[in-house]
Each structure stands twice: as structure tokens, then as C-alpha cells.
Amino acid sequence: MQLQEYISLRPYNTFGIDVAATSFLEINDISDLEGIEADTKKLIIGGGNNLLLTKPVDALVLHNKLKGITVEKENDTHIWLRVAAGEIWHELVLYVVNKGWGGVENLALIPGTVGAAPIQNIGAYGTEIRETIDSVTFWYWSEKKLLSFSNRECEFGYRDSIFKNQMRDKFFITSVVLKLDKVPKLNTSYGAIEQELAHMGVTEPTVKAVAYAVIHIRTDKLPDPAQIGNAGSFFKNPSLSKSSFDKLLAMYPKIPFYPVNDSWIKVPAAWLIEQCGWKGYRIGDVGVHTKQALVLVNYGHAHGQEIWDLSGKIVQSVHERFGIQLEREVQVW
Ligand code: FAD
Ligand code: NAP
């Protein structure tokens, strides 16, 4: 596709924020990246599900449309799939579970592209993409060539990776290799999965049944960006040291918590935000979702800056009440 100028990015971000981009280029082939200079200011967009645009984008927007799935190798127990970065994550999950391969079934219905998945190490229902990623291939702007990182080199953490840190703005992910199980080990212990499987009448779960249980739960619980502008969880769940958590528990005995390991405890950010009275809050077209306090929403024509300002007020009030500093998960321009 030809370079387009001064187009609205409203269709390209799930908050539905209407800002203009100076220039916009669809990436359909790796060769489309070759002529772009390392020092050109750019914004890469996949599905725009994790983006908050607070101002006009005075940069070259690269819309990732790289497609294709190929088998790299396989043995009796595993299959390695190379998936182009512009493939839609949920469509890939459906393809994989229909083959009966395991590893991504708990990550069904996460919106977005395959290329964005390793950046924040997408996770849900007790599974993270880092458990399945074999390697990530990217166009490295400064050397104008493709490089690959092994799973270990990606430095995955909770909703985090090297791509959000040292590598920030230095790459365009072109494909991901997933190592999938031919003999799946199911993880149904999280939340309502087992309850939903029972409701579905499933007595011997398969990867496909688990994926559909997750799809049913998510469809009931999470706001659909097609109905109401949002970018999923706006904040990460904070992890506290055991000593800080014990002090908090003494003050708030009803606080929900999940041990991460012997030293760290995860506290749901949604609970903290709800306790501060934000759930269902609305001012103009900006608000906090009525059913899910982690999700900030655009009821129509909100500006990105208004959403950013509301997020700042939430961070401040949670800090004042609990002494906990919330971190934003959404990527901000
Ligand atoms: P975008 O929003 O387009 O981009 C996100 C960031 O990655 C941006 O900084 C962008 O510049 C960069 N980027 C994107 N593609 C590339 C590339 N090819 N190369 C280099 N940089 C790139 N997340 C979870 O982890 N778990 C969930 O359960 C979950 N549920 C969600 C539910 C809803 C309703 C919504 C709206 C979001 C949810 N998210 C969840 C967040 C989101 O789905 C993920 O972050 C997803 O990976 C974003 O994909 P995307 O293609 O839309 O990325
Ligand atoms: P939920 O199941 O109501 O749980 C609330 C929070 O408690 C979650 O954030 C979750 O942390 C934590 N939690 C619940 N059960 C847990 C367990 N058994 N072990 C460890 N932690 C547990 O959350 P929800 O809002 O309906 O979302 C369901 C899943 O989808 C969650 O995994 C959530 O992360 C994911 N999701 C993510 C986004 C996003 O944009 N990032 C948006 C929607 C949903 P974790 O978040 O660490 O799992």
C-alpha cells in the first residue's frame, strides 16, 4: 500500500481516540521495512488494543499486516510454528486448538496481533505466552537486518519483556516461533474454568474445550471494544514484598491476594481501585467501567489526554490510601 498522509487513527486504536497521523504505511512484506531509516520517528500499530493516543502522532505509523503460518520442525511431542507478526492472536489460538496442540488455550480471545504478544508477555487465566515462545524475530532498525532472540534473551517478566525496556523503539517484530505440545498438559485451576467446563458438560477436557471455556467466561465478563472504547486492563496488578503485604493485611483483612513466590504477593489492582470509589465513575465521555475497575473507557468522543488525566487521579488516590504505586500497562503516545 502507498504512504498515506494525515489520516485519522480512530479505526486503529480500541479506545477509539480520534487523532491524526502525519503519515501511515501498511507493512505487508518485510521488504516494506527496508527503506525506513533508523532515525525516522515511528509508531508501530498491530490491533491498537494496548495503546492510548494522547496527542497527534507526528511520526510514521507502521500498521503491521504481515501474514503466514509455517511449520519450522516437529518431533513426537512438540511442533514449532513460525507465525507472522500480523496474524490475529485469537485466530491463531483457534487454529492451534483445532489441531489439538497445547500451550495457548488459556490465552483465547486476547485481542491483538501475534507480534505484540511477546512485547508485554500476554497472560490470562494462569498462563503467559513466555511458556510457549521459542524465539522472536525482528527487524533491527539500526543494522537494517533481521535478528532473533531466544526465549531467555526476551527477558520475560509479568506483562514485561526486553522489548519494553532496553530494546524499546529499536525493532519491528516480524514473526514469532511457538513451541506447542502434541501431548497437552491442561491448566484448568484458575478462576471459573473448571466451573465453566462442568457447565458445558465436559468431563474429559481437551485444549479446545478449555479454549471455549475461556471464551465463554471472557465474553460474559470483559467489555468488548466494539461496543465501548477500552484497552483492557489499564494498570498492572502490583506485587508487594511479604513484609509490606503483612502490614496491609493487618489494616485491610478482606484484601484479596495471590502469592507469586515465597517473597512476593500479588494484589488485584481492581480491588484497590474499587475501594477508592472509582468503579463506575464517569466524567463526560471518560470513565471507569461499571463492572471492571481495571478498565478505563471512552463512552464516545473522549480525548486521550482526558483518559490519561483520569488514570493519574486513580494512581494518586490508590497511593494515598494504600501506599501502593500503580503502574500503567497500556502503552502511551
Ligand atoms: P498494539 O496495541 O497495536 O501495540 C501495543 C504495543 O506494542 C505498542 O507499543 C506498539 O507500538 C507495539 N507493537 C505492536 N506490534 C509490534 C511489532 N510487530 N513490532 C514492534 N512493536 C510492536 N493483554 C493481556 O496480556 N491479557 C489479556 O487477557 C488481555 N485482555 C485484553 C482484553 C481487552 C478487551 C483489550 C482491549 C485488551 C486486552 N489485553 C490483554 C491487552 C492487549 O490485547 C495485548 O496487549 C495485545 O498483545 C495487544 O496487541 P495489539 O496488536 O493490539 O498491540
Ligand atoms: P479475575 O479472574 O477476576 O481476577 C482478578 C485478578 O486476580 C486478576 O488480575 C488475576 O491476576 C488475579 N487472580 C485471580 N485468580 C488468580 C489465581 N488463581 N492465581 C493468580 N492470580 C489470580 O480477572 P479478570 O479481570 O476476569 O481477568 C481474567 C484474566 O484475563 C486475568 O488473568 C487477567 O490478567 C486477564 N485479562 C487481562 C487484561 C489485560 O488487558 N491485561 C484484560 C482482561 C483480562 P492476573 O491478571 O495476573 O491473572
Short mmCIF file of C-alpha atoms and ligand atoms in Angstrom, two decimals:
data_model
loop_
_atom_site.label_atom_id
_atom_site.label_comp_id
_atom_site.label_asym_id
_atom_site.label_seq_id
_atom_site.Cartn_x
_atom_site.Cartn_y
_atom_site.Cartn_z
CA MET A 1 0.00 0.00 0.00
CA GLN A 2 1.08 3.58 -0.70
CA LEU A 3 2.12 6.00 2.02
CA GLN A 4 -0.96 7.89 3.25
CA GLU A 5 -0.82 11.34 4.83
CA TYR A 6 -2.83 12.98 7.60
CA ILE A 7 -5.24 10.15 8.30
CA SER A 8 -7.35 9.64 11.43
CA LEU A 9 -6.10 6.84 13.73
CA ARG A 10 -9.57 6.32 15.23
CA PRO A 11 -10.10 2.94 13.47
CA TYR A 12 -6.63 1.78 14.58
CA ASN A 13 -6.94 2.03 18.38
CA THR A 14 -9.56 0.28 20.51
CA PHE A 15 -10.00 3.31 22.78
CA GLY A 16 -11.40 4.92 19.61
CA ILE A 17 -9.35 8.09 20.09
CA ASP A 18 -9.53 10.40 17.09
CA VAL A 19 -6.05 11.79 16.46
CA ALA A 20 -4.30 12.33 13.14
CA ALA A 21 -1.09 10.66 12.00
CA THR A 22 1.30 12.64 9.82
CA SER A 23 1.98 9.56 7.68
CA PHE A 24 0.78 5.96 7.62
CA LEU A 25 2.15 2.87 5.90
CA GLU A 26 0.80 -0.67 5.84
CA ILE A 27 3.54 -3.31 6.24
CA ASN A 28 2.62 -6.34 4.09
CA ASP A 29 6.10 -7.67 3.45
CA ILE A 30 9.44 -7.49 5.26
CA SER A 31 10.86 -5.64 2.24
CA ASP A 32 8.49 -2.74 3.12
CA LEU A 33 10.70 -2.13 6.18
CA GLU A 34 13.99 -1.99 4.29
CA GLY A 35 13.78 1.62 3.13
CA ILE A 36 12.84 3.06 6.53
CA GLU A 37 15.70 4.83 8.28
CA ALA A 38 16.58 4.03 11.90
CA ASP A 39 16.25 7.69 12.91
CA THR A 40 12.74 8.14 11.42
CA LYS A 41 10.26 8.73 14.26
CA LYS A 42 7.78 5.83 14.14
CA LEU A 43 4.83 4.24 15.88
CA ILE A 44 4.10 0.58 15.19
CA ILE A 45 0.45 -0.46 15.47
CA GLY A 46 -0.90 -4.00 15.40
CA GLY A 47 -4.53 -4.11 16.55
CA GLY A 48 -4.18 -0.99 18.74
CA ASN A 49 -5.62 -2.86 21.75
CA ASN A 50 -2.98 -1.69 24.20
CA LEU A 51 -2.49 1.90 23.07
CA LEU A 52 -3.54 5.28 24.45
CA LEU A 53 -3.05 8.14 21.99
CA THR A 54 -2.93 11.43 23.90
CA LYS A 55 -1.81 13.70 21.04
CA PRO A 56 -1.46 13.77 17.24
CA VAL A 57 1.10 11.27 16.01
CA ASP A 58 3.83 13.32 14.35
CA ALA A 59 5.54 10.18 13.16
CA LEU A 60 5.40 7.45 10.55
CA VAL A 61 2.74 4.94 11.65
CA LEU A 62 3.56 1.38 10.56
CA HIS A 63 0.47 -0.83 10.52
CA ASN A 64 1.56 -4.46 10.79
CA LYS A 65 -0.17 -6.76 8.27
CA LEU A 66 2.49 -9.48 7.91
CA LYS A 67 0.73 -12.84 7.38
CA GLY A 68 1.62 -16.52 7.26
CA ILE A 69 1.98 -19.67 9.40
CA THR A 70 4.59 -22.34 8.67
CA VAL A 71 5.86 -25.43 10.49
CA GLU A 72 9.54 -24.96 11.45
CA LYS A 73 10.05 -28.51 12.77
CA GLU A 74 8.33 -31.23 14.79
CA ASN A 75 9.01 -34.37 16.79
CA ASP A 76 6.82 -36.87 18.66
CA THR A 77 5.99 -34.47 21.48
CA HIS A 78 6.19 -30.93 20.05
CA ILE A 79 5.60 -28.81 16.98
CA TRP A 80 7.32 -25.48 16.31
CA LEU A 81 5.18 -22.97 14.37
CA ARG A 82 6.57 -19.79 12.85
CA VAL A 83 3.77 -17.25 12.83
CA ALA A 84 3.99 -13.90 11.05
CA ALA A 85 3.55 -10.94 13.39
CA GLY A 86 0.41 -9.55 11.72
CA GLU A 87 -1.63 -12.71 12.24
CA ILE A 88 -4.52 -12.17 14.68
CA TRP A 89 -3.71 -13.78 18.02
CA HIS A 90 -7.16 -15.24 18.70
CA GLU A 91 -7.41 -16.71 15.18
CA LEU A 92 -4.07 -18.40 15.79
CA VAL A 93 -5.35 -19.83 19.11
CA LEU A 94 -8.40 -21.29 17.29
CA TYR A 95 -6.12 -22.79 14.59
CA VAL A 96 -3.87 -24.36 17.26
CA VAL A 97 -6.65 -25.80 19.45
CA ASN A 98 -8.44 -27.23 16.41
CA LYS A 99 -5.23 -29.18 15.70
CA GLY A 100 -5.28 -30.40 19.34
CA TRP A 101 -1.95 -28.76 20.20
CA GLY A 102 -1.49 -27.33 23.69
CA GLY A 103 0.09 -24.20 25.18
CA VAL A 104 -2.11 -21.25 24.19
CA GLU A 105 -5.66 -22.43 25.03
CA ASN A 106 -5.90 -20.28 28.19
CA LEU A 107 -4.96 -17.23 26.10
CA ALA A 108 -8.04 -17.44 23.86
CA LEU A 109 -9.83 -14.21 22.95
CA ILE A 110 -6.96 -11.88 23.92
CA PRO A 111 -7.34 -9.22 21.22
CA GLY A 112 -4.41 -8.12 19.07
CA THR A 113 -1.69 -9.39 16.80
CA VAL A 114 0.85 -12.16 17.28
CA GLY A 115 3.73 -9.65 17.01
CA ALA A 116 2.54 -7.63 20.01
CA ALA A 117 2.10 -10.72 22.20
CA PRO A 118 5.73 -11.09 23.34
CA ILE A 119 6.12 -7.35 24.00
CA GLN A 120 4.04 -7.41 27.15
CA ASN A 121 4.23 -11.22 27.56
CA ILE A 122 0.44 -11.51 27.26
CA GLY A 123 -1.14 -13.52 30.02
CA ALA A 124 -4.50 -14.69 31.30
CA TYR A 125 -6.09 -17.46 33.32
CA GLY A 126 -2.80 -18.62 34.84
CA THR A 127 -0.81 -18.83 31.56
CA GLU A 128 1.68 -16.49 29.88
CA ILE A 129 2.94 -16.51 26.30
CA ARG A 130 6.51 -16.88 27.58
CA GLU A 131 5.71 -20.53 28.38
CA THR A 132 5.24 -21.22 24.65
CA ILE A 133 7.59 -18.81 22.88
CA ASP A 134 10.67 -20.44 21.40
CA SER A 135 12.06 -17.31 19.70
CA VAL A 136 11.10 -13.86 18.42
CA THR A 137 12.38 -12.50 15.08
CA PHE A 138 12.53 -8.75 14.49
CA TRP A 139 13.80 -6.16 12.04
CA TYR A 140 16.55 -4.30 13.85
CA TRP A 141 16.41 -0.73 12.57
CA SER A 142 20.00 0.32 13.28
CA GLU A 143 21.56 -2.66 11.44
CA LYS A 144 18.80 -2.95 8.82
CA LYS A 145 18.58 -6.72 9.19
CA LEU A 146 16.53 -9.48 10.83
CA LEU A 147 17.69 -10.76 14.23
CA SER A 148 16.20 -13.40 16.55
CA PHE A 149 16.06 -13.59 20.33
CA SER A 150 15.69 -16.92 22.11
CA ASN A 151 13.08 -17.19 24.86
CA ARG A 152 15.75 -16.45 27.50
CA GLU A 153 17.03 -13.38 25.62
CA CYS A 154 13.48 -11.90 25.61
CA GLU A 155 13.80 -11.42 29.42
CA PHE A 156 10.11 -12.02 30.00
CA GLY A 157 8.51 -10.81 33.24
CA TYR A 158 4.97 -10.11 34.43
CA ARG A 159 3.46 -8.15 31.47
CA ASP A 160 7.03 -7.25 30.58
CA SER A 161 9.97 -8.13 28.29
CA ILE A 162 13.21 -6.70 26.93
CA PHE A 163 11.11 -5.16 24.12
CA LYS A 164 9.52 -2.73 26.60
CA ASN A 165 12.91 -1.89 28.12
CA GLN A 166 16.44 -1.91 26.59
CA MET A 167 15.08 -2.68 23.10
CA ARG A 168 12.32 -0.06 23.17
CA ASP A 169 11.82 1.63 19.72
CA LYS A 170 14.74 -0.30 18.19
CA PHE A 171 12.83 -3.10 16.41
CA PHE A 172 9.80 -4.28 14.44
CA ILE A 173 8.75 -7.82 15.34
CA THR A 174 8.19 -9.77 12.11
CA SER A 175 7.48 -13.30 13.39
CA VAL A 176 7.33 -15.48 16.47
CA VAL A 177 8.15 -19.20 16.83
CA LEU A 178 5.84 -21.04 19.23
CA LYS A 179 6.72 -24.45 20.67
CA LEU A 180 3.40 -26.26 21.10
CA ASP A 181 2.66 -29.52 22.93
CA LYS A 182 1.38 -32.50 20.97
CA VAL A 183 0.63 -34.07 24.38
CA PRO A 184 -1.05 -31.11 26.11
CA LYS A 185 -0.87 -30.52 29.86
CA LEU A 186 -4.04 -28.61 30.73
CA ASN A 187 -4.18 -25.86 33.36
CA THR A 188 -7.81 -25.54 34.47
CA SER A 189 -7.24 -24.49 38.06
CA TYR A 190 -7.61 -20.73 37.50
CA GLY A 191 -10.83 -18.90 38.33
CA ALA A 192 -14.03 -20.24 36.83
CA ILE A 193 -12.54 -22.54 34.13
CA GLU A 194 -13.48 -25.80 35.88
CA GLN A 195 -16.93 -24.46 36.72
CA GLU A 196 -17.44 -23.42 33.08
CA LEU A 197 -16.24 -26.82 31.79
CA ALA A 198 -18.78 -28.51 34.10
CA HIS A 199 -21.46 -26.10 32.86
CA MET A 200 -20.51 -27.09 29.28
CA GLY A 201 -20.96 -30.76 30.25
CA VAL A 202 -17.27 -31.54 29.63
CA THR A 203 -15.97 -34.41 31.78
CA GLU A 204 -12.70 -35.06 29.88
CA PRO A 205 -11.34 -31.63 28.89
CA THR A 206 -9.37 -31.08 25.68
CA VAL A 207 -7.40 -27.97 24.66
CA LYS A 208 -10.36 -26.97 22.51
CA ALA A 209 -12.81 -27.31 25.42
CA VAL A 210 -10.56 -25.21 27.68
CA ALA A 211 -10.25 -22.52 24.99
CA TYR A 212 -14.04 -22.41 24.64
CA ALA A 213 -14.50 -22.26 28.43
CA VAL A 214 -12.15 -19.23 28.49
CA ILE A 215 -14.01 -17.68 25.54
CA HIS A 216 -17.35 -18.06 27.36
CA ILE A 217 -16.00 -16.56 30.61
CA ARG A 218 -14.31 -13.65 28.83
CA THR A 219 -17.35 -12.89 26.67
CA ASP A 220 -19.53 -12.63 29.79
CA LYS A 221 -17.07 -10.60 31.86
CA LEU A 222 -15.00 -8.28 29.69
CA PRO A 223 -16.12 -5.15 27.85
CA ASP A 224 -15.98 -5.50 24.06
CA PRO A 225 -14.09 -2.57 22.45
CA ALA A 226 -16.52 -2.77 19.52
CA GLN A 227 -19.26 -1.70 21.97
CA ILE A 228 -17.30 0.62 24.26
CA GLY A 229 -13.79 2.04 23.73
CA ASN A 230 -11.19 0.48 26.04
CA ALA A 231 -7.74 -1.11 26.06
CA GLY A 232 -8.34 -3.92 28.56
CA SER A 233 -6.61 -3.59 31.92
CA PHE A 234 -5.18 -0.11 32.17
CA PHE A 235 -2.96 -0.95 35.17
CA LYS A 236 -0.81 -3.93 36.14
CA ASN A 237 -1.52 -5.86 39.33
CA PRO A 238 1.09 -4.74 41.88
CA SER A 239 3.32 -7.28 43.64
CA LEU A 240 4.27 -6.44 47.24
CA SER A 241 7.06 -7.78 49.42
CA LYS A 242 5.80 -10.10 52.14
CA SER A 243 6.53 -7.57 54.89
CA SER A 244 4.66 -4.71 53.11
CA PHE A 245 1.77 -7.05 52.38
CA ASP A 246 1.52 -8.23 56.02
CA LYS A 247 1.14 -4.59 57.17
CA LEU A 248 -1.59 -4.02 54.58
CA LEU A 249 -3.41 -7.22 55.53
CA ALA A 250 -3.46 -6.12 59.18
CA MET A 251 -5.23 -2.90 58.11
CA TYR A 252 -7.46 -4.47 55.44
CA PRO A 253 -8.22 -8.10 56.42
CA LYS A 254 -10.56 -8.54 53.41
CA ILE A 255 -7.90 -7.72 50.78
CA PRO A 256 -7.70 -10.47 48.10
CA PHE A 257 -4.18 -11.71 47.32
CA TYR A 258 -2.23 -14.31 45.35
CA PRO A 259 1.29 -15.44 46.39
CA VAL A 260 3.74 -15.10 43.46
CA ASN A 261 6.54 -16.92 45.31
CA ASP A 262 7.86 -17.11 48.90
CA SER A 263 8.78 -13.39 48.95
CA TRP A 264 6.18 -11.61 46.79
CA ILE A 265 2.39 -11.32 46.93
CA LYS A 266 0.19 -10.07 44.07
CA VAL A 267 -2.77 -7.84 44.93
CA PRO A 268 -5.53 -7.21 42.33
CA ALA A 269 -5.32 -3.57 41.22
CA ALA A 270 -9.07 -3.72 40.50
CA TRP A 271 -9.79 -4.22 44.22
CA LEU A 272 -7.59 -1.27 45.23
CA ILE A 273 -9.26 0.99 42.65
CA GLU A 274 -12.74 -0.14 43.67
CA GLN A 275 -12.00 0.55 47.34
CA CYS A 276 -11.10 4.13 46.38
CA GLY A 277 -14.60 4.52 44.91
CA TRP A 278 -13.67 4.70 41.23
CA LYS A 279 -15.68 1.74 39.86
CA GLY A 280 -18.42 3.11 37.59
CA TYR A 281 -17.08 6.70 37.87
CA ARG A 282 -17.82 8.87 34.82
CA ILE A 283 -16.94 12.40 33.83
CA GLY A 284 -18.03 13.47 30.33
CA ASP A 285 -17.09 10.68 27.94
CA VAL A 286 -14.38 9.20 30.17
CA GLY A 287 -14.91 6.64 32.89
CA VAL A 288 -14.05 3.53 34.84
CA HIS A 289 -16.04 0.52 33.68
CA THR A 290 -19.08 -0.28 35.80
CA LYS A 291 -18.20 -3.99 36.15
CA GLN A 292 -14.39 -3.99 35.92
CA ALA A 293 -12.47 -1.27 37.77
CA LEU A 294 -9.20 -2.04 35.93
CA VAL A 295 -10.69 -0.94 32.62
CA LEU A 296 -10.88 2.74 31.69
CA VAL A 297 -13.41 3.53 28.98
CA ASN A 298 -14.25 6.04 26.27
CA TYR A 299 -18.02 6.49 26.12
CA GLY A 300 -17.84 8.30 22.78
CA HIS A 301 -15.62 11.24 21.96
CA ALA A 302 -13.10 11.33 24.81
CA HIS A 303 -9.64 12.78 24.23
CA GLY A 304 -6.68 10.55 25.10
CA GLN A 305 -5.41 13.24 27.45
CA GLU A 306 -8.65 13.00 29.48
CA ILE A 307 -8.15 9.26 29.91
CA TRP A 308 -4.53 9.87 30.89
CA ASP A 309 -5.62 12.52 33.44
CA LEU A 310 -8.20 10.15 34.97
CA SER A 311 -5.55 7.42 35.22
CA GLY A 312 -3.32 9.89 37.09
CA LYS A 313 -6.08 10.63 39.62
CA ILE A 314 -6.59 6.90 40.19
CA VAL A 315 -2.85 6.34 40.70
CA GLN A 316 -2.76 9.20 43.20
CA SER A 317 -5.76 8.06 45.24
CA VAL A 318 -4.57 4.43 45.43
CA HIS A 319 -1.18 5.70 46.59
CA GLU A 320 -2.72 7.98 49.23
CA ARG A 321 -4.95 5.24 50.63
CA PHE A 322 -2.73 2.13 50.37
CA GLY A 323 0.80 3.47 49.79
CA ILE A 324 0.94 1.39 46.57
CA GLN A 325 2.18 2.91 43.30
CA LEU A 326 0.12 1.53 40.39
CA GLU A 327 1.94 1.07 37.09
CA ARG A 328 0.17 1.61 33.77
CA GLU A 329 0.09 -1.41 31.46
CA VAL A 330 -1.19 0.45 28.39
CA GLN A 331 1.41 1.98 26.04
CA VAL A 332 1.04 5.74 25.79
CA TRP A 333 1.88 8.07 22.88
P1 FAD B 1 -0.96 -2.69 19.83
O1 FAD B 1 -1.89 -2.10 20.83
O2 FAD B 1 -1.14 -2.33 18.41
O3 FAD B 1 0.55 -2.34 20.28
C1 FAD B 1 0.96 -2.49 21.61
C2 FAD B 1 2.41 -2.04 21.74
O4 FAD B 1 3.27 -2.92 21.01
C3 FAD B 1 2.68 -0.66 21.15
O5 FAD B 1 3.70 -0.05 21.90
C4 FAD B 1 3.17 -0.96 19.74
O6 FAD B 1 4.00 0.06 19.21
C5 FAD B 1 3.95 -2.23 19.96
N1 FAD B 1 3.93 -3.16 18.81
C6 FAD B 1 2.83 -3.77 18.30
N2 FAD B 1 3.19 -4.62 17.31
C7 FAD B 1 4.54 -4.51 17.19
C8 FAD B 1 5.51 -5.13 16.33
N3 FAD B 1 5.17 -6.02 15.37
N4 FAD B 1 6.82 -4.79 16.49
C9 FAD B 1 7.19 -3.90 17.43
N5 FAD B 1 6.32 -3.28 18.27
C10 FAD B 1 5.01 -3.58 18.14
N6 FAD B 1 -3.49 -8.39 27.49
C11 FAD B 1 -3.10 -9.48 28.20
O7 FAD B 1 -1.89 -9.68 28.42
N7 FAD B 1 -4.02 -10.36 28.69
C12 FAD B 1 -5.34 -10.21 28.48
O8 FAD B 1 -6.12 -11.04 28.91
C13 FAD B 1 -5.78 -9.06 27.75
N8 FAD B 1 -7.10 -8.84 27.55
C14 FAD B 1 -7.49 -7.73 26.88
C15 FAD B 1 -8.88 -7.51 26.70
C16 FAD B 1 -9.32 -6.40 26.01
C17 FAD B 1 -10.81 -6.18 25.83
C18 FAD B 1 -8.38 -5.50 25.44
C19 FAD B 1 -8.85 -4.31 24.65
C20 FAD B 1 -7.02 -5.68 25.63
C21 FAD B 1 -6.56 -6.80 26.35
N9 FAD B 1 -5.21 -7.05 26.56
C22 FAD B 1 -4.79 -8.16 27.25
C23 FAD B 1 -4.20 -6.13 26.00
C24 FAD B 1 -3.87 -6.45 24.51
O9 FAD B 1 -4.79 -7.37 23.99
C25 FAD B 1 -2.46 -7.03 24.35
O10 FAD B 1 -1.50 -6.15 24.86
C26 FAD B 1 -2.15 -7.32 22.88
O11 FAD B 1 -0.93 -8.02 22.79
C27 FAD B 1 -2.08 -6.04 22.04
O12 FAD B 1 -1.92 -6.41 20.67
P2 FAD B 1 -2.07 -5.31 19.56
O13 FAD B 1 -1.68 -5.94 18.27
O14 FAD B 1 -3.40 -4.70 19.61
O15 FAD B 1 -0.94 -4.27 20.01
P1 NAP B 2 -10.20 -12.21 37.66
O1 NAP B 2 -10.17 -13.63 37.19
O2 NAP B 2 -11.46 -11.64 38.22
O3 NAP B 2 -9.01 -11.98 38.68
C1 NAP B 2 -8.74 -10.69 39.23
C2 NAP B 2 -7.26 -10.58 39.42
O4 NAP B 2 -6.82 -11.52 40.39
C3 NAP B 2 -6.55 -10.88 38.14
O5 NAP B 2 -5.92 -9.72 37.77
C4 NAP B 2 -5.61 -12.03 38.43
O6 NAP B 2 -4.25 -11.74 38.16
C5 NAP B 2 -5.76 -12.32 39.90
N1 NAP B 2 -6.09 -13.76 40.05
C6 NAP B 2 -7.32 -14.32 40.05
N2 NAP B 2 -7.23 -15.65 40.27
C7 NAP B 2 -5.92 -15.93 40.37
C8 NAP B 2 -5.18 -17.13 40.59
N3 NAP B 2 -5.79 -18.31 40.74
N4 NAP B 2 -3.85 -17.06 40.63
C9 NAP B 2 -3.23 -15.88 40.47
N5 NAP B 2 -3.87 -14.71 40.26
C10 NAP B 2 -5.19 -14.73 40.22
O7 NAP B 2 -9.71 -11.27 36.45
P2 NAP B 2 -10.46 -10.81 35.14
O8 NAP B 2 -10.42 -9.35 35.09
O9 NAP B 2 -11.74 -11.52 34.94
O10 NAP B 2 -9.42 -11.33 34.02
C11 NAP B 2 -9.25 -12.71 33.82
C12 NAP B 2 -7.87 -12.96 33.24
O11 NAP B 2 -7.74 -12.27 32.00
C13 NAP B 2 -6.75 -12.48 34.14
O12 NAP B 2 -5.67 -13.38 34.04
C14 NAP B 2 -6.37 -11.14 33.56
O13 NAP B 2 -5.00 -10.83 33.71
C15 NAP B 2 -6.67 -11.34 32.06
N6 NAP B 2 -7.08 -10.07 31.46
C16 NAP B 2 -6.10 -9.18 31.16
C17 NAP B 2 -6.42 -7.98 30.56
C18 NAP B 2 -5.33 -7.03 30.14
O14 NAP B 2 -5.62 -6.09 29.43
N7 NAP B 2 -4.11 -7.25 30.54
C19 NAP B 2 -7.74 -7.66 30.29
C20 NAP B 2 -8.70 -8.57 30.66
C21 NAP B 2 -8.36 -9.78 31.24
P3 NAP B 2 -3.58 -11.90 36.69
O15 NAP B 2 -4.04 -10.69 35.95
O16 NAP B 2 -2.13 -11.87 36.98
O17 NAP B 2 -4.05 -13.17 36.09
#
